[in-house]
Amino acid sequence: MARPVELMLTFCALLLTACGFVVPDPVEPDTTSYSGMELPEIAETDDIVRHLGYTASYNHQTLCPDWVAWELTAAEAVGTVDGQYSFSRDPAVNFPKASREDYSNSGWDKGHMAPRADMKWNRQALEESYYFTNICPQDHEMNSQAWRKVEELTRRMARRYGSVLVVCGPIYDSTVHRHIGPACVHVPDRFFKALAVKVGEEWHTVGFLVENNRQSRSPRQYAVTVDSVEAVVGCNLFPQLPEASENEYNWNIFNR
């Protein structure tokens, strides 16, 4: 037997049709998952850590992740879980590893790679985003302006296309690295982020290279091809995607 709500909806649709209105077919949300396709090429020496919301390759020399990867779906991009969480050492990572003492009074933000706003779909995922496996020293203005704008663009892409694959991490250009804290956490010179979305039957990608200093330009000014990012970081970021999708980017796809 039809439920009252279903009968009411049917009646409303018939009434609108009788009055000359066109009632569109219901649109089902895109539940397609590309889980696993967000992972970069993994080397035998990589220390891979898998958490509910992201996967990271942790570097025990820099005490930062080499990369963090995750798939963000449309539903996850509008998560509402919240709460207060403390930055903490990752229990799944062996020593040496970063801690709160390394960042204390350092003048650098504890910068999320996979942002907390991408993890608000689940309490465990949100809590695990505060592990130092997912954190790098970031300039405060860059973190709160330029990097945040790229993060917001990423969530828009997830909501628009149903899913976005994301890989990001630090870049060290200098031969002599800045350090913070008693464990000597390396301070990155730049950060990269690479996005991939499937539109129809085609994959589209774009990369971003953002300097770790005071700035707040728009994402468009940091945009590059994923091939360009891979040349800098020395890693195949989307090994399962067509190579042709990485050697150019269509900004109109991402400027939505």
C-alpha atoms as one frame of an Amber mdcrd trajectory, in Angstrom:
protein
   0.000   0.000   0.000   1.267   3.447  -0.883   2.254   5.619   2.041   0.391
   8.964   2.600   3.464  10.952   1.576   3.730   9.043  -1.697  -0.010   9.573
  -2.398   0.350  13.283  -1.720   3.335  13.582  -4.071   1.455  11.689  -6.792
  -1.584  13.942  -6.363   0.585  17.095  -6.572   2.263  15.839  -9.749  -1.115
  15.103 -11.375  -2.437  18.506 -10.350   0.585  20.332 -11.785   0.305  18.375
 -15.015  -3.414  19.188 -15.323  -2.589  22.886 -14.907  -0.107  22.767 -17.769
   3.113  22.497 -15.786   5.768  20.043 -16.917   6.818  17.819 -14.034  10.465
  16.751 -14.528  11.579  13.225 -13.868  13.162  12.832 -10.414  16.952  13.223
 -10.463  18.844  10.530  -8.627  22.098  11.629  -6.944  25.275  10.376  -8.563
  26.500   7.619  -6.259  29.341   6.513  -8.514  32.505   5.849  -6.550  36.020
   5.874  -7.973  37.574   4.678  -4.732  41.219   3.747  -5.202  41.662   5.875
  -8.318  42.755   8.826  -6.177  45.959   7.053  -5.123  49.284   8.127  -6.655
  51.897   5.648  -7.783  53.204   3.989  -4.614  56.886   3.152  -4.191  58.123
   0.187  -2.128  59.772   2.581   0.324  56.622   4.628   0.961  55.185   4.410
   4.483  51.503   4.217   3.575  48.897   5.005   6.228  45.208   4.405   5.475
  42.529   6.163   7.468  38.781   6.300   6.991  38.790   9.546   5.004  42.248
   9.653   3.412  45.420   7.765   2.572  48.848   9.289   3.232  52.468   8.538
   2.471  54.388   9.684   5.549  57.991  10.878   5.350  60.042  10.197   8.506
  62.742  12.674   7.461  60.558  15.706   6.787  57.992  14.589   9.412  55.293
  15.615   6.948  53.306  13.569   4.454  54.795  13.292   0.974  51.207  13.209
  -0.228  47.671  12.797   1.030  44.949  11.414  -1.254  41.191  11.037  -0.954
  37.998  10.863  -2.962  35.422  13.493  -2.021  31.838  12.749  -3.001  28.953
  15.198  -3.283  27.371  13.844  -0.093  30.649  14.071   1.839  31.174  17.665
   0.679  28.105  18.783   2.621  28.805  16.836   5.825  27.574  18.403   9.057
  29.523  16.522  11.740  31.393  18.973  13.938  33.162  19.234  17.277  36.425
  20.149  18.928  39.408  17.928  18.173  43.046  18.092  19.230  46.000  17.693
  16.902  47.759  14.483  17.844  50.383  11.953  16.838  49.139   9.281  14.510
  49.105   5.928  16.365  49.466   4.118  13.028  52.819   5.798  12.264  56.156
   4.718  13.721  58.670   7.161  15.179  60.105   9.608  14.331  56.927  11.626
  13.831  55.685  15.156  14.470  53.843  16.340  17.569  52.133  19.453  18.924
  55.381  20.497  20.629  57.010  20.937  17.228  54.434  23.531  16.168  54.078
  25.315  19.514  55.125  28.996  19.219  56.672  28.260  15.817  54.774  30.972
  13.959  53.441  28.374  11.479  49.913  27.014  11.167  49.152  23.333  11.548
  47.978  23.113   7.942  45.589  20.316   6.988  46.278  18.568   3.703  42.891
  16.802   3.655  40.824  19.655   5.138  38.515  19.126   8.092  35.601  20.444
   6.009  36.078  17.485   3.609  35.868  15.060   6.537  32.691  16.313   8.238
  30.694  13.372   6.885  31.899  11.109   9.694  33.153  11.707  13.226  36.037
   9.245  12.929  37.121  10.726   9.584  37.040  14.222  11.088  39.031  13.186
  14.161  41.663  11.409  12.041  42.138  14.527   9.912  43.855  16.030  12.982
  46.641  13.459  12.972  50.027  14.959  12.135  50.163  12.458   9.292  47.846
  14.939   7.560  49.551  18.159   8.693  52.310  20.448   7.353  53.636  23.840
   8.549  51.814  26.536   6.565  52.021  30.304   6.499  48.896  31.583   8.229
  47.752  33.931   5.468  48.391  31.347   2.762  46.514  28.720   4.802  43.504
  30.945   5.484  43.353  32.547   2.024  44.934  30.931  -1.046  44.867  27.332
   0.231  41.354  27.728   1.623  40.085  28.989  -1.745  41.454  25.901  -3.500
  39.791  23.738  -0.834  36.457  25.483  -1.397  36.791  25.005  -5.159  37.371
  21.285  -4.536  34.112  20.960  -2.604  32.227  22.809  -5.343  33.579  20.310
  -7.873  32.431  17.376  -5.720  28.932  18.813  -5.418  28.715  19.601  -9.128
  30.152  16.411 -10.622  29.308  13.917  -7.881  32.925  13.082  -7.026  36.408
  14.557  -7.194  39.733  12.787  -6.773  42.278  14.785  -4.766  46.006  14.471
  -4.121  48.043  17.145  -2.345  51.222  17.619  -0.380  54.349  19.675   0.294
  57.172  20.666  -2.051  60.738  21.351  -0.899  62.658  23.460  -3.399  65.519
  24.506  -1.132  68.522  22.326  -0.441  68.700  23.758   3.076  65.339  23.340
   4.776  63.761  25.471   7.445  62.839  23.483  10.536  60.509  23.888  13.487
  60.321  22.179  16.866  62.537  19.742  18.739  61.924  17.009  16.137  62.926
  19.359  13.265  59.774  19.279  11.138  60.647  20.548   7.644  58.837  23.669
   6.472  57.709  23.312   2.814  58.522  25.970   0.221  55.353  25.262  -1.767
  52.324  23.009  -1.835  50.666  21.126  -4.651  47.130  19.942  -5.181  45.788
  17.913  -8.105  42.091  17.370  -8.876  40.360  14.973 -11.256  36.667  14.884
 -12.182  34.748  12.743 -14.660  32.378  14.700 -16.889  30.322  12.373 -19.039
  32.798   9.830 -20.362  35.880  12.059 -20.081  38.279  12.726 -17.228  39.452
  16.289 -16.614  42.302  17.270 -14.320  43.917  20.432 -13.007  46.857  21.090
 -10.701  47.752  23.935  -8.335  51.162  25.105  -7.124  50.954  27.486  -4.165
  53.921  29.184  -2.486  54.101  28.853   1.293  54.184  32.561   2.068  51.873
  35.524   2.618  49.475  35.646  -0.320  45.809  35.380  -1.199  45.445  35.180
  -4.980  42.624  33.320  -6.699  42.890  29.590  -7.568  43.053  30.442 -11.284
  46.416  32.142 -10.734  47.893  28.951  -9.271  46.417  26.569 -11.847  48.745
  24.380 -13.941  48.531  21.009 -15.670  48.837  17.867 -13.578  51.813  16.951
 -15.763  53.512  20.127 -14.512  52.875  19.150 -10.907  54.175  15.617 -11.505
  57.377  17.040 -12.988  57.960  18.914  -9.717  57.040  16.199  -7.235  58.470
  13.291  -9.243  55.423  11.084  -8.852  52.610   9.864 -11.097  49.656  11.343
  -9.237  46.822   9.659 -11.145  48.309   6.471 -12.635  44.872   5.022 -13.448
  43.698   8.008 -15.511  44.332   8.569 -19.241  47.643  10.379 -19.718  46.005
  12.784 -22.167  43.801  14.145 -19.380  46.876  15.356 -17.471  48.740  17.355
 -20.116  46.194  20.177 -20.308  43.331  21.601 -18.294  40.028  23.212 -19.211
  39.482  25.924 -16.633  35.815  26.206 -17.600  35.300  22.734 -16.133  36.638
  23.851 -12.745  35.499  27.485 -12.736  31.959  26.687 -11.614
